[in-house]
Short mmCIF file of C-alpha atoms and ligand atoms in Angstrom, two decimals:
data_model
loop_
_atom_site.label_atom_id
_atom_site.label_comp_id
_atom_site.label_asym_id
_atom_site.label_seq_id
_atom_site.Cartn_x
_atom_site.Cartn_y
_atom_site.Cartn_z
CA UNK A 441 39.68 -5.23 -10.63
CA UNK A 442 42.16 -3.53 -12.59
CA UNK A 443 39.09 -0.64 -13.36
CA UNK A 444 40.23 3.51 -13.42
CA UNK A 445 39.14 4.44 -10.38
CA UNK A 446 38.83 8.17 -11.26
CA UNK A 447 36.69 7.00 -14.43
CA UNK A 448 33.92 6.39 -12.02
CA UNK A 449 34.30 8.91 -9.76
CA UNK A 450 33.83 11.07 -12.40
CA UNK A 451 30.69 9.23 -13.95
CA UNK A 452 29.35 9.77 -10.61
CA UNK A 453 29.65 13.19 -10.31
CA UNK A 454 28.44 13.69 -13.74
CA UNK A 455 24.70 11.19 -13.06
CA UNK A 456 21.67 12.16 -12.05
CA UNK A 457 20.69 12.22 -8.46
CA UNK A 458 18.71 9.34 -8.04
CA UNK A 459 14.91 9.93 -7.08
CA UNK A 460 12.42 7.80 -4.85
CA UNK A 461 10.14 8.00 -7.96
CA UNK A 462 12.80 6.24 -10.31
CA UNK A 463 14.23 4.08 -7.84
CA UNK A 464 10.80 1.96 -7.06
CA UNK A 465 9.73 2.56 -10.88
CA UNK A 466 7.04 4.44 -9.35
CA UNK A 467 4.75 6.07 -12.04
CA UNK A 468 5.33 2.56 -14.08
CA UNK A 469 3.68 0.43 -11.06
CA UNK A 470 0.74 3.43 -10.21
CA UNK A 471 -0.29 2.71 -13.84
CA UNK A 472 -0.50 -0.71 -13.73
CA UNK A 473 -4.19 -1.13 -12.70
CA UNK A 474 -6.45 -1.66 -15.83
CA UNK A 475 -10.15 -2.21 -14.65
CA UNK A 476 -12.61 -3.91 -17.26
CA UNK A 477 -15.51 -2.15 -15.92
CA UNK A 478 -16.42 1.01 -14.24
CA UNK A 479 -17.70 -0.08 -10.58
CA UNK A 480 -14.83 1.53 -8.31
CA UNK A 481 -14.38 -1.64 -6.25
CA UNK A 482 -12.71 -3.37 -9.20
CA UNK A 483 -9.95 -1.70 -8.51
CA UNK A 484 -8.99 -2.95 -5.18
CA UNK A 485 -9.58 -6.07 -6.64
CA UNK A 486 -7.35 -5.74 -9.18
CA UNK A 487 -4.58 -4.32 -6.49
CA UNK A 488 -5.14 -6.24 -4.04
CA UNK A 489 -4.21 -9.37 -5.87
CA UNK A 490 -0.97 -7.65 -7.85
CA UNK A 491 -0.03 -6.99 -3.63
CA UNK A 492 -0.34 -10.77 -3.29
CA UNK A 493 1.74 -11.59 -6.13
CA UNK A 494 4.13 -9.35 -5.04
CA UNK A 495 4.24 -11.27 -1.42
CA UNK A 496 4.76 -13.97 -3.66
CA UNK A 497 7.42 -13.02 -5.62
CA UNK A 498 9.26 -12.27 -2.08
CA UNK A 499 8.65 -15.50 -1.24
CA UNK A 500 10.11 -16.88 -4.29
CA UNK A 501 13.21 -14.80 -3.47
CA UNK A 502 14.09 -16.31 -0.49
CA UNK A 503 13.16 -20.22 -1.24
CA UNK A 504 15.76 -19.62 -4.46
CA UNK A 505 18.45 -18.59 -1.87
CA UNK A 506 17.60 -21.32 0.30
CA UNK A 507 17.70 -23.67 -2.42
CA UNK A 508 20.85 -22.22 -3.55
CA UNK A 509 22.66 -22.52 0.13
CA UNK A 510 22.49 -18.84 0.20
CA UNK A 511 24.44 -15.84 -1.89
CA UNK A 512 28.35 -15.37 -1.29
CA UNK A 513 28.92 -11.26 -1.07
CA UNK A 514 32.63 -10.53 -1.53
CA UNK A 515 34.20 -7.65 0.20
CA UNK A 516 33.51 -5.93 -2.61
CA UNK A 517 30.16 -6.09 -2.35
CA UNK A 518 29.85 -7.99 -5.77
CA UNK A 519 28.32 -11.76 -6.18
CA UNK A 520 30.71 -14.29 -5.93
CA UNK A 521 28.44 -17.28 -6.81
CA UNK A 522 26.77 -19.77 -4.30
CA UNK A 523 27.89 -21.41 -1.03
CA UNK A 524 28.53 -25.14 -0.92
CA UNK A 525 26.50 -25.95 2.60
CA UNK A 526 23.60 -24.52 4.14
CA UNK A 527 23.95 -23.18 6.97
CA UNK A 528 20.71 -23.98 8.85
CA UNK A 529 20.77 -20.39 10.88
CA UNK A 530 20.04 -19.25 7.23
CA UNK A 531 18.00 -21.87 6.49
CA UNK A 532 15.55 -20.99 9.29
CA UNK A 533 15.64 -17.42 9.23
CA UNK A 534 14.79 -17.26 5.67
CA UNK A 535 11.99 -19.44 6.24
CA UNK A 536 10.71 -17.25 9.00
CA UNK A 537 10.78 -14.60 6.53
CA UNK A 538 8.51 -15.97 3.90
CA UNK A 539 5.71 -16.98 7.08
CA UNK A 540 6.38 -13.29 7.67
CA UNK A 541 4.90 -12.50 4.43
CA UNK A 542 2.40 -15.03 4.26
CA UNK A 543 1.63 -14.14 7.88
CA UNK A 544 0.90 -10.67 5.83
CA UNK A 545 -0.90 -11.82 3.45
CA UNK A 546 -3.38 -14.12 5.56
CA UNK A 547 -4.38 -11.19 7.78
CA UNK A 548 -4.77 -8.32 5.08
CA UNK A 549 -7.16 -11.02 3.46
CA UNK A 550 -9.83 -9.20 4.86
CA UNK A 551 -9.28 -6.22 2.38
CA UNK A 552 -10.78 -8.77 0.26
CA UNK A 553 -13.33 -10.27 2.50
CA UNK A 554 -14.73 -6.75 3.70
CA UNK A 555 -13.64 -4.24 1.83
CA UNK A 556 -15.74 -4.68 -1.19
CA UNK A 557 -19.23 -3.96 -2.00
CA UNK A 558 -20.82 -7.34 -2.89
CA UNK A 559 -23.31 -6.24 -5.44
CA UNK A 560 -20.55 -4.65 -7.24
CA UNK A 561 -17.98 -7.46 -6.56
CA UNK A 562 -20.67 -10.04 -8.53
CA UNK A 563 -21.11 -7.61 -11.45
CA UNK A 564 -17.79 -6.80 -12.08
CA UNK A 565 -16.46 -10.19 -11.80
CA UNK A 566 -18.58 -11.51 -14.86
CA UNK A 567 -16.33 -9.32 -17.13
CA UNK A 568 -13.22 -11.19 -15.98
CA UNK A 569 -14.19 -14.62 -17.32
CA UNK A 570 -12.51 -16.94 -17.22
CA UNK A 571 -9.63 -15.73 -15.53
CA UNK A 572 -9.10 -16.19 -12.37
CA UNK A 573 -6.30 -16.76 -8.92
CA UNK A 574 -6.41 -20.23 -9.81
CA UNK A 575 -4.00 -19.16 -12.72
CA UNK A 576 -1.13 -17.84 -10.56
CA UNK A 577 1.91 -19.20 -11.28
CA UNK A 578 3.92 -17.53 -8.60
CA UNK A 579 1.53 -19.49 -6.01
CA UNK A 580 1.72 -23.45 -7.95
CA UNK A 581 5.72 -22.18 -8.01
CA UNK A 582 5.98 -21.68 -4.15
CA UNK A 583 4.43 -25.31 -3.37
CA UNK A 584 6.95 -26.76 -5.88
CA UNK A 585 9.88 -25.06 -4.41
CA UNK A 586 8.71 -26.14 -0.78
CA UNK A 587 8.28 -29.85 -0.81
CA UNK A 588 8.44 -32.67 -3.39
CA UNK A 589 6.37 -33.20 -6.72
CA UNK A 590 4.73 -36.74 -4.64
CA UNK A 591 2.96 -34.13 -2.18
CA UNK A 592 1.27 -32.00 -4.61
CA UNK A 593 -0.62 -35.19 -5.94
CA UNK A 594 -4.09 -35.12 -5.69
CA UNK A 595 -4.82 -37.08 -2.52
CA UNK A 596 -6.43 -39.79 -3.70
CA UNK A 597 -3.35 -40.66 -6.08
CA UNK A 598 -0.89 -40.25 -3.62
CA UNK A 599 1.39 -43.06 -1.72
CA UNK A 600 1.43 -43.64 1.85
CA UNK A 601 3.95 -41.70 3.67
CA UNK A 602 7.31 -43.33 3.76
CA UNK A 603 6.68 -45.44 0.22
CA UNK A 604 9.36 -43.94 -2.55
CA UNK A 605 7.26 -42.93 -5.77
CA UNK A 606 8.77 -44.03 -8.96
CA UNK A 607 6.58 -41.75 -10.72
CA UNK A 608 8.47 -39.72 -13.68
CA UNK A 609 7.91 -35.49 -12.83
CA UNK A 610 5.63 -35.18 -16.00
CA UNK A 611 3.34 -38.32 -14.66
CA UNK A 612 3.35 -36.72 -11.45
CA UNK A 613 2.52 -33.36 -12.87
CA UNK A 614 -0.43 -34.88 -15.16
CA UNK A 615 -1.66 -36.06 -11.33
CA UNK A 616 -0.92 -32.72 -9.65
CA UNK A 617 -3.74 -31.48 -7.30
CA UNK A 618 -4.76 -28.45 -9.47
CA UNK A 619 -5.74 -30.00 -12.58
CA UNK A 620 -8.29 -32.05 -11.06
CA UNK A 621 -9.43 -29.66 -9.54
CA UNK A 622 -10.45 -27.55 -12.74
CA UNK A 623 -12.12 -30.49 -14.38
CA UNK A 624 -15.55 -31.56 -15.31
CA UNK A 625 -15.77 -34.84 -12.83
CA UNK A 626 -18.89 -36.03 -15.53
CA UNK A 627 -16.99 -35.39 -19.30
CA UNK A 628 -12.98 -35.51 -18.07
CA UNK A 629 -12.73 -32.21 -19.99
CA UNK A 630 -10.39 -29.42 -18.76
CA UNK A 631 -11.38 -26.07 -18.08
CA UNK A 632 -10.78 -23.14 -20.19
CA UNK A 633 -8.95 -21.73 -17.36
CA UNK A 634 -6.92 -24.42 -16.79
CA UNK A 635 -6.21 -24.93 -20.47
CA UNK A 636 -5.27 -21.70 -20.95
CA UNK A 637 -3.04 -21.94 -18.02
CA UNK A 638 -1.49 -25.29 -18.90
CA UNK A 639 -0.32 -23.61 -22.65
CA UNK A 640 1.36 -20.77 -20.88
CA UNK A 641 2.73 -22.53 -17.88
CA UNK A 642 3.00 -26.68 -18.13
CA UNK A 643 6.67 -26.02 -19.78
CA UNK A 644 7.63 -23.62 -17.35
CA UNK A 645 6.72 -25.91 -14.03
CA UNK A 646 7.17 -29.08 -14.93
CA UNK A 647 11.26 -27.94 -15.61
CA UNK A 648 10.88 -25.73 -12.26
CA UNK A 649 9.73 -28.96 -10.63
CA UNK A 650 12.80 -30.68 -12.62
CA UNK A 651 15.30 -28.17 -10.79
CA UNK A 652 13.67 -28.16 -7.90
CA UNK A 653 13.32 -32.45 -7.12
CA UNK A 654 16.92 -32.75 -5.40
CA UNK A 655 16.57 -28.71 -3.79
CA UNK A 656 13.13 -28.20 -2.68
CA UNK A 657 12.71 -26.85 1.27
CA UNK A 658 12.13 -30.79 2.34
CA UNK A 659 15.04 -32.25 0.23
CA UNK A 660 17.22 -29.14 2.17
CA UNK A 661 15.72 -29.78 5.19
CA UNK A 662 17.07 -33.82 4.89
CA UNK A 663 20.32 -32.67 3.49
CA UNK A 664 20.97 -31.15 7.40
CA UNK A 665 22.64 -33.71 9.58
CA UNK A 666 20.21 -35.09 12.22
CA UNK A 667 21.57 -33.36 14.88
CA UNK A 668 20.64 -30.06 12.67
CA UNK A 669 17.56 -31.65 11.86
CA UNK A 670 16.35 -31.48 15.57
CA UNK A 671 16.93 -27.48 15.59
CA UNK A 672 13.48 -26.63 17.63
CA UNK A 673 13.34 -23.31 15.76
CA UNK A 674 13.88 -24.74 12.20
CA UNK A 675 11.26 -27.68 12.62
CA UNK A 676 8.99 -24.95 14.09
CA UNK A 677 9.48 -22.53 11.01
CA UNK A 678 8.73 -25.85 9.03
CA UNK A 679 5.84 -26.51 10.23
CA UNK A 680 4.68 -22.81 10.45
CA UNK A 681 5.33 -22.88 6.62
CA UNK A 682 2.81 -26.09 6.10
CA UNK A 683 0.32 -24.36 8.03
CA UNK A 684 0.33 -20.39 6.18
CA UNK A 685 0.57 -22.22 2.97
CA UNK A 686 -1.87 -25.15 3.09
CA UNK A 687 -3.81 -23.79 5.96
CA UNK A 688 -4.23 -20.36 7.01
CA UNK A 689 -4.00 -18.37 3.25
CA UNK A 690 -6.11 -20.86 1.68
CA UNK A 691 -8.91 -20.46 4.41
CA UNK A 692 -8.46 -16.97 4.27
CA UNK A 693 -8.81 -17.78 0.77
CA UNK A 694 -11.71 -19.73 1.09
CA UNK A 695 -13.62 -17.20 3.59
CA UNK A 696 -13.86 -14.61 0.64
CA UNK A 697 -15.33 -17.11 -1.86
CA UNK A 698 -17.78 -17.86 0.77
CA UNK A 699 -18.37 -14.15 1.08
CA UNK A 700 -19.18 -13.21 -2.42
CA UNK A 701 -19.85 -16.32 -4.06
CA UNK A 702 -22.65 -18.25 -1.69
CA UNK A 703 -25.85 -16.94 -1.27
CA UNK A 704 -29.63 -18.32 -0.10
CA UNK A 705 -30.47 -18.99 -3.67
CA UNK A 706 -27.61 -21.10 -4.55
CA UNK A 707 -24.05 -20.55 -4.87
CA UNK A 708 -22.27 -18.74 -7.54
CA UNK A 709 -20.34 -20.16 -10.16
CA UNK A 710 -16.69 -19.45 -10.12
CA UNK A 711 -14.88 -17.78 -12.99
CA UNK A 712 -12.17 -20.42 -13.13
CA UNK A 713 -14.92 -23.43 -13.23
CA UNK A 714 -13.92 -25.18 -9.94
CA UNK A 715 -16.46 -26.87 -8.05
CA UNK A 716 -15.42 -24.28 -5.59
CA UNK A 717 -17.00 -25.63 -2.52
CA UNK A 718 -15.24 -28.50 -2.48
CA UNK A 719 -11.91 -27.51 -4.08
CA UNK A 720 -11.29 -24.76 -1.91
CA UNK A 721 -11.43 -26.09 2.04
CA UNK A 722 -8.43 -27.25 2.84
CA UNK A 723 -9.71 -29.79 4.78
CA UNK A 724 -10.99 -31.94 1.83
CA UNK A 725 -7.89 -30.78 -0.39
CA UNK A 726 -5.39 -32.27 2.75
CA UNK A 727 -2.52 -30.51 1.07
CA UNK A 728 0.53 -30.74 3.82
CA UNK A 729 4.31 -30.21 2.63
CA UNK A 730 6.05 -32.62 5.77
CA UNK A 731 3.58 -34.83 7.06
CA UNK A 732 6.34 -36.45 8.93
CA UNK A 733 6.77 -33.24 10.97
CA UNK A 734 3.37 -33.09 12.18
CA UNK A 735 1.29 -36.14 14.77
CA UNK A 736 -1.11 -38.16 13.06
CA UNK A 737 -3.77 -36.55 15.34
CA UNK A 738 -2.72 -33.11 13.89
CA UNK A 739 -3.09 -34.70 10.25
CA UNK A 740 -6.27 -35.94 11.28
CA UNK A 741 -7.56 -32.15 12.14
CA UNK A 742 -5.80 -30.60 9.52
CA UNK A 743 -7.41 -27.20 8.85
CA UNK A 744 -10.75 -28.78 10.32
CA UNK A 745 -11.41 -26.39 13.08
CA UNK A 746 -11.43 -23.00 10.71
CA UNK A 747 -13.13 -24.40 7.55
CA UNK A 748 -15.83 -25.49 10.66
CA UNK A 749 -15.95 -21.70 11.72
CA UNK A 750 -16.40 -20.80 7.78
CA UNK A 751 -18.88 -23.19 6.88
CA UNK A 752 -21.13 -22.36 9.79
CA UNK A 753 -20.67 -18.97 7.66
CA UNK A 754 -21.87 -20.19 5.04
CA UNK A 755 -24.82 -22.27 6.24
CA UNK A 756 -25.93 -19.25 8.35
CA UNK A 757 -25.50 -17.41 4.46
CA UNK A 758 -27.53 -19.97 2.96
CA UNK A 759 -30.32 -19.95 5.70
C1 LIG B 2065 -13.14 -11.83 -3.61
C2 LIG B 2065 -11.98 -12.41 -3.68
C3 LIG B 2065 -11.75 -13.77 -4.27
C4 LIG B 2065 -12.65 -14.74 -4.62
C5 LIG B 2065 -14.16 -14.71 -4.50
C6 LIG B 2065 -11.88 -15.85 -5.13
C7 LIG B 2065 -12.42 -17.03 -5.63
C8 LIG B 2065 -11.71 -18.11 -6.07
C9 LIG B 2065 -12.27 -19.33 -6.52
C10 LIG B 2065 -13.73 -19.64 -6.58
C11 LIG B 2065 -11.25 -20.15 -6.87
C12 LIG B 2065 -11.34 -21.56 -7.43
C13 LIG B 2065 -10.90 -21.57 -8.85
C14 LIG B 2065 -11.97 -21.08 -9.80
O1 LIG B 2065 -12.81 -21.89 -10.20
O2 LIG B 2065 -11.97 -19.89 -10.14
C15 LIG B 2065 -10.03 -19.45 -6.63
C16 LIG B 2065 -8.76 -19.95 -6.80
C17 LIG B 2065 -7.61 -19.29 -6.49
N1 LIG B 2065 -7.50 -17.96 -6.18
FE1 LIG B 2065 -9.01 -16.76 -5.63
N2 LIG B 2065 -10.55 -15.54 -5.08
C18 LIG B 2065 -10.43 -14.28 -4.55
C19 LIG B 2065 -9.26 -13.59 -4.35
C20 LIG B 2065 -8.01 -14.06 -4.62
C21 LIG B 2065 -6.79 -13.31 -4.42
C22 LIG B 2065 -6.68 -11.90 -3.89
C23 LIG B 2065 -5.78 -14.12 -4.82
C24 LIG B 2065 -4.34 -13.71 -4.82
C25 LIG B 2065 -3.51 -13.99 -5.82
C26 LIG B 2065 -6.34 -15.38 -5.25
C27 LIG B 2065 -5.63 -16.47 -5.68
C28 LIG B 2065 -6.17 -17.69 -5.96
C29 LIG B 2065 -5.40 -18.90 -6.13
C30 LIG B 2065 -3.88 -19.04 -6.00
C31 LIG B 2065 -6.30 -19.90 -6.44
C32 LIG B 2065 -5.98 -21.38 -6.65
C33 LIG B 2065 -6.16 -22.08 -5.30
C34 LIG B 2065 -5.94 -23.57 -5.35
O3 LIG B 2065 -5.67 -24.11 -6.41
O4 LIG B 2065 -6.08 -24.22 -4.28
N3 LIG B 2065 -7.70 -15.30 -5.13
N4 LIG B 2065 -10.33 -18.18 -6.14
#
């Protein structure tokens, strides 16, 4: 690299030692929890979802090197820009990495489903309005890196499998799941939640979704030749994907709202605005990534026999 050698050798003798502390930016991240009010629980609230987005952020690591074909290390150890092809032995293993963290994710859940007092859960929560999870980025990103912008539709809007949208990405977009969900049904007016979301994000997505149309998981995934297509293993990690994303999280999801939010005399309002009870199941919502990788009998049941478990839950709640 034509570089002095020595030079460095003697800027590393001269450094610091390098600590744990610095290294994971550790007092910086222990100070990052900022409760609005005093009930202790708050704060595993609070953590508990900066852990998610974390998970998240993991994920996002891996679908950008998927999309990308994957990192080229030279033997230097330095980045020598992208590959040309996927390889799909990379493809799949990085997509058994992010179920790994969602897999994660779904089953710590329960920190949130059990491990907070209720009475202080519905106090504290009335001091966070009206944020709320719907407004995570890092989560609308993930379904826009892993299929096209014509899944994310809301259902009612979308084509029949197999047709080819001609829909621009913005007039998909103003159609995308999310929005309808966080809007009056009776005046057509927008949440503050989602407003306030839309003015910090909208930009940000809807060029995400631009990058993303020809490189998303599924486009990748028909880029393979059909022989690489078939890979057992890859179509399982595919599918696997659909399920922790649409499916498993989302219940998971759903189970805590049910938890803290329903009760005999009514359900509680959510601080986002949703019509939570019927934005939430996944089995109204029918969100699936590659419903040409699944049997129509396995559309048909999507998520059906969990949200049946949860909503016995909740009827049992309600009395
Ligand atoms: C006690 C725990 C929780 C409750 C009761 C709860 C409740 C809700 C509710 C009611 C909604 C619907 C939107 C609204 O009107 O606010 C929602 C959306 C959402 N929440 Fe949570 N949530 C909890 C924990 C979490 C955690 C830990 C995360 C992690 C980041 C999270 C992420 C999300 C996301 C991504 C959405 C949007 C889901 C979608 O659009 O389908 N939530 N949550």
């Amino acid at each position: 690299m034509g570089q002095d050698i020595n030079a460095y050798l003697d800027g590393l003798l001269l450094s610091n030692y390098l600590t744990y502390w610095d290294y994971v930016h550790l007092d910086t991240l222990l100070t990052l929890q900022h409760p609005k009010t005093d009930f202790p629980d708050e704060e595993i609230f609070i953590m508990y979802h900066q852990i998610t987005e974390l998970y998240f952020k993991l994920s996002l690591n891996e679908f950008d090197q998927i999309c990308r074909n994957g990192r080229v290390i030279g033997e230097n150890g330095h980045n020598q820009g992208w590959n040309v092809h996927l390889q799909p032995a990379f493809f799949t293993e990085r997509l058994r990495r992010i179920n790994s963290y969602f897999e994660a994710l779904t089953k710590s859940f329960e920190i949130m489903v059990q491990g907070m007092e209720k009475d202080q859960f519905l106090k504290f929560r009335m001091a966070l309005l009206p944020a709320s999870g719907f407004q995570s980025a890092q989560y609308r990103m993930i379904e826009i890196a892993s299929t096209d912008m014509a899944r994310l539709i809301q259902k009612d809007l979308r084509q029949t499998e197999g047709e080819k949208d001609n829909r621009s990405i913005e007039e998909m977009f103003e159609s995308i799941y999310w929005k309808q969900g966080a809007t009056e049904a009776a005046s057509g007016k927008k949440t503050l939640t989602l407003n306030q979301f839309e003015e910090k994000y909208s930009a940000r997505l809807i060029q995400m979704a631009r990058d993303y149309a020809p490189k998303n998981i599924w486009q990748k995934y028909l880029g393979l030749s059909v022989e690489d297509q078939k890979d057992p293993e890859l179509v399982r990690q595919l599918r696997q994907l659909d399920v922790n994303v649409n499916v498993n999280w989302p219940l998971q999801h759903y189970k805590s709202a049910v938890r803290y939010l329903a009760s005999k005399e009514g359900d509680a309002p959510a601080t986002g605005g949703t019509n939570w009870q019927k934005y939430l199941p996944p089995r109204l919502q029918l969100r699936v990534f590659y419903p040409s990788l699944w049997s129509e009998e396995e559309l048909k049941n999507w998520g059906r026999g969990w949200v049946e478990e949860v909503l016995v839950d909740h009827i049992k709640v309600k009395g």
